[in-house]
């Protein structure tokens, strides 16, 4: 009987761990870490290295348990101290995650970016924010790629700049209260006019005049520096100002999206959706006496629809869906009767095509 110790070659060690990999001098070096600890270490939350590393050992392949050679470590890092090398790999290495986990992280970050964009932007026509679904579709339209190494806020600002080049969207203004000495009031008003700020309130009754204005966030730092130079005071009343009141814009977009998804995979440009939201505003017509009823116009079908309930039903109708398809082909809208006749003609043509040999 042989006395040699046979070790299973199919055995995998340290597989249920987070692996951080670094390629240097043409060699691959890996370390085994605890899950959810690598990001804590990089953000500065975790300070204890023992809480991050499974072992103070550098591998060339963690899954197979192959250790890195001392000669390769010295050539790449100029030292053989395992702890020092582990710290460098932690800081500069790439965290290896599974495909589903990476997809979940990117999806979550994409949603966070879209939420920030929604909170910081408005439709310049309606002065109201877009829905989160609309923002996500616009981001897909410009083929925005997420960078997992950058913060969501920084990427959201980049998205806003890129969206402004293609779609009707702008930054929501900030509402500020500015208190300056009276001798600087005229200079302040000139600056606000140059920044296209909307002055909501101006009170010069006291010795320190107060101005409440709505200003573009891009001018906030200049405004803050100006007020500091005047020895005044700046207060932020609201980070984002939206138009108050109810609107059918969100309901209209949601119903439009339902109509599109139920059609036979007919695609519509997001630009048309943005224009549709801008053009479909609520119009009121005076009725007899003191009674007033809201009338909604559908620009896609070029017709007046009744109350809110009828407005919603119209967006689910075959008439509206058919005109949506015509609009994507840059064709004029049809009336209800013309639409019905054209749909019947299309059905006949389809039947003929099916039975033709």
mmCIF file of C-alpha atoms in Angstrom:
data_model
loop_
_atom_site.group_PDB
_atom_site.id
_atom_site.type_symbol
_atom_site.label_atom_id
_atom_site.label_comp_id
_atom_site.label_asym_id
_atom_site.label_seq_id
_atom_site.Cartn_x
_atom_site.Cartn_y
_atom_site.Cartn_z
ATOM 1 C CA UNK A 1 0.000 0.000 0.000
ATOM 2 C CA UNK A 2 1.394 3.352 -1.004
ATOM 3 C CA UNK A 3 2.155 5.808 1.786
ATOM 4 C CA UNK A 4 1.981 8.919 -0.416
ATOM 5 C CA UNK A 5 -0.768 11.391 0.338
ATOM 6 C CA UNK A 6 -3.033 11.892 -2.662
ATOM 7 C CA UNK A 7 -4.824 15.261 -2.768
ATOM 8 C CA UNK A 8 -7.985 15.576 -4.894
ATOM 9 C CA UNK A 9 -7.107 17.600 -7.982
ATOM 10 C CA UNK A 10 -10.740 18.615 -8.570
ATOM 11 C CA UNK A 11 -11.021 20.352 -5.198
ATOM 12 C CA UNK A 12 -11.650 24.118 -5.303
ATOM 13 C CA UNK A 13 -10.651 26.328 -2.425
ATOM 14 C CA UNK A 14 -11.817 29.780 -1.423
ATOM 15 C CA UNK A 15 -14.620 29.875 -3.975
ATOM 16 C CA UNK A 16 -17.322 31.579 -1.876
ATOM 17 C CA UNK A 17 -15.415 34.852 -1.601
ATOM 18 C CA UNK A 18 -14.991 38.196 -3.295
ATOM 19 C CA UNK A 19 -11.890 38.172 -5.479
ATOM 20 C CA UNK A 20 -9.857 41.307 -6.208
ATOM 21 C CA UNK A 21 -7.577 40.939 -9.234
ATOM 22 C CA UNK A 22 -4.621 43.059 -10.351
ATOM 23 C CA UNK A 23 -2.519 42.566 -13.479
ATOM 24 C CA UNK A 24 1.014 43.904 -13.215
ATOM 25 C CA UNK A 25 4.173 43.199 -15.211
ATOM 26 C CA UNK A 26 2.222 40.706 -17.312
ATOM 27 C CA UNK A 27 1.287 38.611 -14.263
ATOM 28 C CA UNK A 28 -2.050 38.155 -12.541
ATOM 29 C CA UNK A 29 -2.309 38.529 -8.773
ATOM 30 C CA UNK A 30 -5.444 37.856 -6.719
ATOM 31 C CA UNK A 31 -6.498 38.138 -3.089
ATOM 32 C CA UNK A 32 -9.474 36.564 -1.306
ATOM 33 C CA UNK A 33 -11.724 39.018 0.545
ATOM 34 C CA UNK A 34 -14.990 38.950 2.435
ATOM 35 C CA UNK A 35 -18.051 39.956 0.461
ATOM 36 C CA UNK A 36 -19.313 43.543 0.844
ATOM 37 C CA UNK A 37 -16.074 44.529 2.590
ATOM 38 C CA UNK A 38 -14.007 45.671 -0.393
ATOM 39 C CA UNK A 39 -16.218 48.681 -1.116
ATOM 40 C CA UNK A 40 -16.265 49.562 2.590
ATOM 41 C CA UNK A 41 -12.456 49.549 2.604
ATOM 42 C CA UNK A 42 -12.219 51.717 -0.497
ATOM 43 C CA UNK A 43 -14.735 54.235 0.831
ATOM 44 C CA UNK A 44 -12.845 54.504 4.132
ATOM 45 C CA UNK A 45 -15.566 52.989 6.297
ATOM 46 C CA UNK A 46 -13.588 49.855 7.157
ATOM 47 C CA UNK A 47 -10.099 50.411 8.583
ATOM 48 C CA UNK A 48 -9.157 46.929 9.830
ATOM 49 C CA UNK A 49 -7.463 44.900 7.100
ATOM 50 C CA UNK A 50 -8.230 41.637 8.897
ATOM 51 C CA UNK A 51 -11.951 42.346 8.498
ATOM 52 C CA UNK A 52 -11.506 42.627 4.729
ATOM 53 C CA UNK A 53 -9.065 39.828 3.840
ATOM 54 C CA UNK A 54 -9.787 36.149 4.228
ATOM 55 C CA UNK A 55 -6.045 35.582 4.454
ATOM 56 C CA UNK A 56 -2.928 37.730 4.045
ATOM 57 C CA UNK A 57 -1.886 35.673 1.036
ATOM 58 C CA UNK A 58 -1.440 36.637 -2.587
ATOM 59 C CA UNK A 59 -2.595 34.096 -5.166
ATOM 60 C CA UNK A 60 -2.143 33.749 -8.875
ATOM 61 C CA UNK A 61 -5.487 31.900 -8.956
ATOM 62 C CA UNK A 62 -7.767 31.967 -5.910
ATOM 63 C CA UNK A 63 -10.284 29.462 -7.275
ATOM 64 C CA UNK A 64 -7.611 26.793 -7.725
ATOM 65 C CA UNK A 65 -5.651 27.783 -4.623
ATOM 66 C CA UNK A 66 -2.441 28.511 -6.568
ATOM 67 C CA UNK A 67 -0.116 30.841 -4.656
ATOM 68 C CA UNK A 68 1.869 33.583 -6.346
ATOM 69 C CA UNK A 69 5.626 32.992 -6.542
ATOM 70 C CA UNK A 70 7.899 35.168 -4.403
ATOM 71 C CA UNK A 71 10.074 36.004 -7.419
ATOM 72 C CA UNK A 72 7.061 37.310 -9.369
ATOM 73 C CA UNK A 73 5.885 39.320 -6.352
ATOM 74 C CA UNK A 74 9.272 41.017 -5.971
ATOM 75 C CA UNK A 75 9.478 41.811 -9.689
ATOM 76 C CA UNK A 76 6.013 43.382 -9.710
ATOM 77 C CA UNK A 77 5.850 45.095 -6.292
ATOM 78 C CA UNK A 78 9.564 45.377 -5.292
ATOM 79 C CA UNK A 79 8.726 43.682 -1.990
ATOM 80 C CA UNK A 80 7.678 40.305 -0.664
ATOM 81 C CA UNK A 81 5.612 41.640 2.255
ATOM 82 C CA UNK A 82 2.223 40.040 1.708
ATOM 83 C CA UNK A 83 0.277 42.660 3.730
ATOM 84 C CA UNK A 84 1.736 45.569 1.761
ATOM 85 C CA UNK A 85 1.004 43.820 -1.524
ATOM 86 C CA UNK A 86 -2.553 43.018 -0.403
ATOM 87 C CA UNK A 87 -3.200 46.707 0.350
ATOM 88 C CA UNK A 88 -2.021 47.753 -3.106
ATOM 89 C CA UNK A 89 -4.184 45.113 -4.783
ATOM 90 C CA UNK A 90 -7.145 46.266 -2.675
ATOM 91 C CA UNK A 91 -6.689 49.870 -3.784
ATOM 92 C CA UNK A 92 -5.859 49.342 -7.477
ATOM 93 C CA UNK A 93 -7.316 45.936 -8.294
ATOM 94 C CA UNK A 94 -10.588 45.085 -10.005
ATOM 95 C CA UNK A 95 -13.325 43.492 -7.931
ATOM 96 C CA UNK A 96 -14.628 40.322 -9.600
ATOM 97 C CA UNK A 97 -18.403 39.886 -9.351
ATOM 98 C CA UNK A 98 -20.844 37.445 -10.921
ATOM 99 C CA UNK A 99 -22.793 38.394 -14.027
ATOM 100 C CA UNK A 100 -26.178 38.642 -12.291
ATOM 101 C CA UNK A 101 -24.697 40.619 -9.416
ATOM 102 C CA UNK A 102 -23.041 43.072 -11.820
ATOM 103 C CA UNK A 103 -26.268 43.418 -13.788
ATOM 104 C CA UNK A 104 -28.202 44.104 -10.583
ATOM 105 C CA UNK A 105 -25.708 46.778 -9.502
ATOM 106 C CA UNK A 106 -25.791 48.505 -12.901
ATOM 107 C CA UNK A 107 -29.589 48.394 -12.987
ATOM 108 C CA UNK A 108 -29.799 49.900 -9.511
ATOM 109 C CA UNK A 109 -27.307 52.644 -10.382
ATOM 110 C CA UNK A 110 -29.152 53.374 -13.640
ATOM 111 C CA UNK A 111 -32.352 53.880 -11.649
ATOM 112 C CA UNK A 112 -30.562 56.149 -9.163
ATOM 113 C CA UNK A 113 -29.180 58.302 -11.983
ATOM 114 C CA UNK A 114 -32.605 58.575 -13.604
ATOM 115 C CA UNK A 115 -34.138 59.597 -10.266
ATOM 116 C CA UNK A 116 -31.576 62.363 -9.773
ATOM 117 C CA UNK A 117 -32.161 63.605 -13.329
ATOM 118 C CA UNK A 118 -35.913 63.657 -12.713
ATOM 119 C CA UNK A 119 -35.480 65.673 -9.507
ATOM 120 C CA UNK A 120 -33.206 68.239 -11.143
ATOM 121 C CA UNK A 121 -34.959 68.818 -14.494
ATOM 122 C CA UNK A 122 -38.274 70.079 -15.841
ATOM 123 C CA UNK A 123 -40.128 70.330 -19.128
ATOM 124 C CA UNK A 124 -39.588 73.963 -20.272
ATOM 125 C CA UNK A 125 -43.101 74.074 -21.758
ATOM 126 C CA UNK A 126 -45.108 72.761 -18.785
ATOM 127 C CA UNK A 127 -42.594 73.696 -16.034
ATOM 128 C CA UNK A 128 -43.195 70.263 -14.524
ATOM 129 C CA UNK A 129 -40.792 67.322 -14.121
ATOM 130 C CA UNK A 130 -40.795 64.356 -16.474
ATOM 131 C CA UNK A 131 -41.785 60.952 -15.138
ATOM 132 C CA UNK A 132 -39.085 58.488 -14.130
ATOM 133 C CA UNK A 133 -40.134 56.184 -16.986
ATOM 134 C CA UNK A 134 -39.729 58.998 -19.505
ATOM 135 C CA UNK A 135 -36.243 59.851 -18.197
ATOM 136 C CA UNK A 136 -35.164 56.216 -18.460
ATOM 137 C CA UNK A 137 -36.397 56.014 -22.053
ATOM 138 C CA UNK A 138 -34.541 59.206 -22.952
ATOM 139 C CA UNK A 139 -31.364 57.787 -21.399
ATOM 140 C CA UNK A 140 -31.755 54.612 -23.458
ATOM 141 C CA UNK A 141 -32.332 56.737 -26.564
ATOM 142 C CA UNK A 142 -28.971 58.522 -26.188
ATOM 143 C CA UNK A 143 -27.300 55.151 -25.413
ATOM 144 C CA UNK A 144 -25.994 56.257 -22.034
ATOM 145 C CA UNK A 145 -23.404 53.862 -20.568
ATOM 146 C CA UNK A 146 -23.012 53.636 -16.794
ATOM 147 C CA UNK A 147 -19.579 53.981 -15.233
ATOM 148 C CA UNK A 148 -19.671 51.950 -11.984
ATOM 149 C CA UNK A 149 -16.574 53.775 -10.698
ATOM 150 C CA UNK A 150 -18.189 57.258 -10.789
ATOM 151 C CA UNK A 151 -20.858 58.571 -8.450
ATOM 152 C CA UNK A 152 -24.494 58.651 -9.560
ATOM 153 C CA UNK A 153 -24.760 62.414 -9.036
ATOM 154 C CA UNK A 154 -21.777 63.185 -11.259
ATOM 155 C CA UNK A 155 -23.123 60.960 -14.028
ATOM 156 C CA UNK A 156 -26.605 62.485 -13.644
ATOM 157 C CA UNK A 157 -25.192 65.950 -14.385
ATOM 158 C CA UNK A 158 -23.487 64.551 -17.486
ATOM 159 C CA UNK A 159 -26.764 62.979 -18.589
ATOM 160 C CA UNK A 160 -28.586 66.312 -18.214
ATOM 161 C CA UNK A 161 -26.062 68.087 -20.443
ATOM 162 C CA UNK A 162 -26.360 65.407 -23.105
ATOM 163 C CA UNK A 163 -30.167 65.334 -22.952
ATOM 164 C CA UNK A 164 -30.328 69.112 -23.411
ATOM 165 C CA UNK A 165 -28.643 68.714 -26.803
ATOM 166 C CA UNK A 166 -31.391 66.433 -28.147
ATOM 167 C CA UNK A 167 -34.613 66.917 -26.166
ATOM 168 C CA UNK A 168 -36.716 69.742 -24.631
ATOM 169 C CA UNK A 169 -35.426 69.579 -21.081
ATOM 170 C CA UNK A 170 -33.740 72.044 -18.724
ATOM 171 C CA UNK A 171 -32.473 72.296 -15.155
ATOM 172 C CA UNK A 172 -35.083 73.113 -12.543
ATOM 173 C CA UNK A 173 -34.360 76.570 -11.060
ATOM 174 C CA UNK A 174 -33.286 77.101 -7.448
ATOM 175 C CA UNK A 175 -35.194 79.483 -5.186
ATOM 176 C CA UNK A 176 -32.894 81.729 -3.166
ATOM 177 C CA UNK A 177 -33.330 84.489 -0.600
ATOM 178 C CA UNK A 178 -30.652 87.166 -1.000
ATOM 179 C CA UNK A 179 -30.036 89.782 1.699
ATOM 180 C CA UNK A 180 -27.586 92.552 0.784
ATOM 181 C CA UNK A 181 -26.826 96.116 1.925
ATOM 182 C CA UNK A 182 -28.950 98.759 0.232
ATOM 183 C CA UNK A 183 -26.011 100.286 -1.642
ATOM 184 C CA UNK A 184 -25.430 97.015 -3.505
ATOM 185 C CA UNK A 185 -29.075 96.383 -4.419
ATOM 186 C CA UNK A 186 -28.902 97.941 -7.895
ATOM 187 C CA UNK A 187 -25.753 95.949 -8.772
ATOM 188 C CA UNK A 188 -27.427 92.752 -7.579
ATOM 189 C CA UNK A 189 -30.516 93.380 -9.717
ATOM 190 C CA UNK A 190 -28.336 93.941 -12.785
ATOM 191 C CA UNK A 191 -26.539 90.664 -12.184
ATOM 192 C CA UNK A 192 -29.827 88.790 -11.722
ATOM 193 C CA UNK A 193 -31.067 90.252 -15.003
ATOM 194 C CA UNK A 194 -27.925 89.053 -16.762
ATOM 195 C CA UNK A 195 -28.496 85.564 -15.356
ATOM 196 C CA UNK A 196 -32.178 85.589 -16.514
ATOM 197 C CA UNK A 197 -33.286 85.090 -12.930
ATOM 198 C CA UNK A 198 -36.978 85.347 -12.037
ATOM 199 C CA UNK A 199 -37.442 87.806 -9.141
ATOM 200 C CA UNK A 200 -40.345 86.542 -7.029
ATOM 201 C CA UNK A 201 -40.171 89.080 -4.193
ATOM 202 C CA UNK A 202 -38.314 92.314 -3.599
ATOM 203 C CA UNK A 203 -38.511 93.989 -0.184
ATOM 204 C CA UNK A 204 -36.438 97.148 0.343
ATOM 205 C CA UNK A 205 -38.315 98.479 3.372
ATOM 206 C CA UNK A 206 -35.582 97.586 5.891
ATOM 207 C CA UNK A 207 -31.970 98.659 5.915
ATOM 208 C CA UNK A 208 -31.013 95.276 4.432
ATOM 209 C CA UNK A 209 -33.159 94.694 1.306
ATOM 210 C CA UNK A 210 -34.344 91.152 0.658
ATOM 211 C CA UNK A 211 -34.722 89.596 -2.787
ATOM 212 C CA UNK A 212 -36.336 86.196 -3.408
ATOM 213 C CA UNK A 213 -35.499 84.875 -6.859
ATOM 214 C CA UNK A 214 -35.424 81.709 -8.943
ATOM 215 C CA UNK A 215 -32.078 81.160 -10.640
ATOM 216 C CA UNK A 216 -30.466 78.522 -12.821
ATOM 217 C CA UNK A 217 -28.282 76.181 -10.708
ATOM 218 C CA UNK A 218 -25.365 76.829 -13.055
ATOM 219 C CA UNK A 219 -25.139 80.416 -11.727
ATOM 220 C CA UNK A 220 -25.341 79.464 -8.054
ATOM 221 C CA UNK A 221 -21.602 79.627 -7.359
ATOM 222 C CA UNK A 222 -21.278 83.010 -9.071
ATOM 223 C CA UNK A 223 -24.240 84.299 -7.088
ATOM 224 C CA UNK A 224 -22.808 82.966 -3.829
ATOM 225 C CA UNK A 225 -19.444 84.627 -4.516
ATOM 226 C CA UNK A 226 -21.218 87.911 -5.352
ATOM 227 C CA UNK A 227 -23.235 87.911 -2.116
ATOM 228 C CA UNK A 228 -20.113 87.140 -0.079
ATOM 229 C CA UNK A 229 -18.367 90.079 -1.731
ATOM 230 C CA UNK A 230 -21.292 92.335 -0.747
ATOM 231 C CA UNK A 231 -21.077 91.079 2.870
ATOM 232 C CA UNK A 232 -24.614 89.819 2.497
ATOM 233 C CA UNK A 233 -26.472 86.598 3.221
ATOM 234 C CA UNK A 234 -27.727 83.825 0.920
ATOM 235 C CA UNK A 235 -30.361 81.281 1.898
ATOM 236 C CA UNK A 236 -31.500 78.303 -0.201
ATOM 237 C CA UNK A 237 -35.293 78.081 -0.001
ATOM 238 C CA UNK A 238 -35.699 75.275 -2.514
ATOM 239 C CA UNK A 239 -33.192 73.212 -4.495
ATOM 240 C CA UNK A 240 -35.662 72.539 -7.345
ATOM 241 C CA UNK A 241 -38.754 74.601 -8.131
ATOM 242 C CA UNK A 242 -41.638 72.981 -10.011
ATOM 243 C CA UNK A 243 -44.965 74.349 -11.155
ATOM 244 C CA UNK A 244 -47.651 73.494 -8.625
ATOM 245 C CA UNK A 245 -51.052 72.076 -9.505
ATOM 246 C CA UNK A 246 -52.497 68.969 -11.137
ATOM 247 C CA UNK A 247 -51.790 68.013 -14.691
ATOM 248 C CA UNK A 248 -52.737 65.237 -17.066
ATOM 249 C CA UNK A 249 -49.234 65.088 -18.510
ATOM 250 C CA UNK A 250 -48.231 62.010 -16.510
ATOM 251 C CA UNK A 251 -51.489 60.181 -17.167
ATOM 252 C CA UNK A 252 -51.191 60.996 -20.846
ATOM 253 C CA UNK A 253 -47.671 59.621 -21.102
ATOM 254 C CA UNK A 254 -48.458 56.455 -19.162
ATOM 255 C CA UNK A 255 -51.462 55.718 -21.356
ATOM 256 C CA UNK A 256 -49.440 56.417 -24.477
ATOM 257 C CA UNK A 257 -46.802 53.956 -23.326
ATOM 258 C CA UNK A 258 -49.494 51.297 -22.711
ATOM 259 C CA UNK A 259 -50.868 51.856 -26.201
ATOM 260 C CA UNK A 260 -47.444 51.486 -27.762
ATOM 261 C CA UNK A 261 -46.614 48.304 -25.860
ATOM 262 C CA UNK A 262 -49.877 46.652 -26.938
ATOM 263 C CA UNK A 263 -49.339 47.439 -30.640
ATOM 264 C CA UNK A 264 -47.485 45.053 -32.932
ATOM 265 C CA UNK A 265 -44.032 46.228 -31.880
ATOM 266 C CA UNK A 266 -44.472 49.596 -33.581
ATOM 267 C CA UNK A 267 -41.652 51.842 -32.351
ATOM 268 C CA UNK A 268 -41.991 55.563 -31.864
ATOM 269 C CA UNK A 269 -39.128 57.976 -31.428
ATOM 270 C CA UNK A 270 -38.652 59.431 -27.971
ATOM 271 C CA UNK A 271 -38.367 62.829 -29.629
ATOM 272 C CA UNK A 272 -41.977 62.493 -30.771
ATOM 273 C CA UNK A 273 -42.971 61.521 -27.259
ATOM 274 C CA UNK A 274 -41.298 64.609 -25.858
ATOM 275 C CA UNK A 275 -43.001 66.805 -28.455
ATOM 276 C CA UNK A 276 -46.297 65.113 -27.726
ATOM 277 C CA UNK A 277 -46.042 65.869 -24.020
ATOM 278 C CA UNK A 278 -45.181 69.479 -24.837
ATOM 279 C CA UNK A 279 -48.012 69.936 -27.363
ATOM 280 C CA UNK A 280 -50.850 68.162 -25.513
ATOM 281 C CA UNK A 281 -51.865 70.784 -22.957
ATOM 282 C CA UNK A 282 -55.180 71.062 -21.172
ATOM 283 C CA UNK A 283 -57.507 73.653 -22.744
ATOM 284 C CA UNK A 284 -60.576 75.050 -21.026
ATOM 285 C CA UNK A 285 -63.683 76.271 -22.771
ATOM 286 C CA UNK A 286 -66.261 78.492 -21.105
ATOM 287 C CA UNK A 287 -69.708 76.943 -20.867
ATOM 288 C CA UNK A 288 -73.029 78.581 -20.187
ATOM 289 C CA UNK A 289 -73.369 80.161 -16.777
ATOM 290 C CA UNK A 290 -70.665 79.675 -14.182
ATOM 291 C CA UNK A 291 -69.868 76.068 -15.153
ATOM 292 C CA UNK A 292 -66.524 75.347 -16.835
ATOM 293 C CA UNK A 293 -65.476 71.939 -18.198
ATOM 294 C CA UNK A 294 -61.923 71.007 -19.170
ATOM 295 C CA UNK A 295 -61.493 69.948 -22.799
ATOM 296 C CA UNK A 296 -58.400 67.937 -23.754
ATOM 297 C CA UNK A 297 -56.924 67.979 -27.244
ATOM 298 C CA UNK A 298 -55.057 65.038 -28.774
ATOM 299 C CA UNK A 299 -52.511 66.448 -31.201
ATOM 300 C CA UNK A 300 -51.778 62.989 -32.615
ATOM 301 C CA UNK A 301 -55.349 62.621 -33.895
ATOM 302 C CA UNK A 302 -55.955 66.396 -34.187
ATOM 303 C CA UNK A 303 -59.240 66.211 -32.320
ATOM 304 C CA UNK A 304 -60.871 67.435 -29.124
ATOM 305 C CA UNK A 305 -61.561 64.748 -26.511
ATOM 306 C CA UNK A 306 -63.962 65.213 -23.634
ATOM 307 C CA UNK A 307 -63.254 64.885 -19.930
ATOM 308 C CA UNK A 308 -60.370 63.055 -18.273
ATOM 309 C CA UNK A 309 -62.080 59.649 -18.420
ATOM 310 C CA UNK A 310 -62.795 59.962 -22.151
ATOM 311 C CA UNK A 311 -59.258 61.280 -22.638
ATOM 312 C CA UNK A 312 -57.810 58.119 -21.104
ATOM 313 C CA UNK A 313 -60.082 55.851 -23.136
ATOM 314 C CA UNK A 314 -59.075 57.668 -26.317
ATOM 315 C CA UNK A 315 -55.390 56.790 -25.785
ATOM 316 C CA UNK A 316 -56.357 53.109 -25.579
ATOM 317 C CA UNK A 317 -58.447 53.189 -28.750
ATOM 318 C CA UNK A 318 -57.435 51.668 -32.094
ATOM 319 C CA UNK A 319 -57.936 55.082 -33.685
ATOM 320 C CA UNK A 320 -55.183 56.671 -31.578
ATOM 321 C CA UNK A 321 -52.846 53.688 -31.993
ATOM 322 C CA UNK A 322 -53.267 53.769 -35.773
ATOM 323 C CA UNK A 323 -52.493 57.493 -35.908
ATOM 324 C CA UNK A 324 -49.417 56.882 -33.754
ATOM 325 C CA UNK A 325 -48.119 54.460 -36.390
ATOM 326 C CA UNK A 326 -48.866 56.993 -39.135
ATOM 327 C CA UNK A 327 -47.022 59.674 -37.199
ATOM 328 C CA UNK A 328 -43.867 57.545 -37.052
ATOM 329 C CA UNK A 329 -44.012 57.439 -40.878
ATOM 330 C CA UNK A 330 -44.601 61.233 -40.957
ATOM 331 C CA UNK A 331 -48.127 60.862 -42.341
ATOM 332 C CA UNK A 332 -51.057 63.172 -41.461
ATOM 333 C CA UNK A 333 -53.663 61.961 -38.947
ATOM 334 C CA UNK A 334 -56.945 60.400 -40.052
ATOM 335 C CA UNK A 335 -60.429 60.927 -38.741
ATOM 336 C CA UNK A 336 -62.239 58.128 -36.957
ATOM 337 C CA UNK A 337 -64.145 57.045 -40.090
ATOM 338 C CA UNK A 338 -61.075 57.243 -42.351
ATOM 339 C CA UNK A 339 -59.039 55.284 -39.821
ATOM 340 C CA UNK A 340 -61.678 52.521 -39.645
ATOM 341 C CA UNK A 341 -61.807 52.252 -43.450
ATOM 342 C CA UNK A 342 -58.015 52.069 -43.745
ATOM 343 C CA UNK A 343 -57.774 49.413 -41.035
ATOM 344 C CA UNK A 344 -60.396 47.269 -42.807
ATOM 345 C CA UNK A 345 -58.506 47.671 -46.081
ATOM 346 C CA UNK A 346 -55.273 46.593 -44.389
ATOM 347 C CA UNK A 347 -57.008 43.496 -42.987
ATOM 348 C CA UNK A 348 -58.250 42.568 -46.465
ATOM 349 C CA UNK A 349 -54.747 42.952 -47.895
ATOM 350 C CA UNK A 350 -53.321 40.780 -45.141
ATOM 351 C CA UNK A 351 -55.892 38.060 -45.836
ATOM 352 C CA UNK A 352 -55.076 38.129 -49.531
ATOM 353 C CA UNK A 353 -51.391 37.848 -48.778
ATOM 354 C CA UNK A 354 -51.966 34.882 -46.476
ATOM 355 C CA UNK A 355 -53.949 32.954 -49.083
ATOM 356 C CA UNK A 356 -51.823 33.859 -52.091
ATOM 357 C CA UNK A 357 -49.636 31.111 -53.591
#
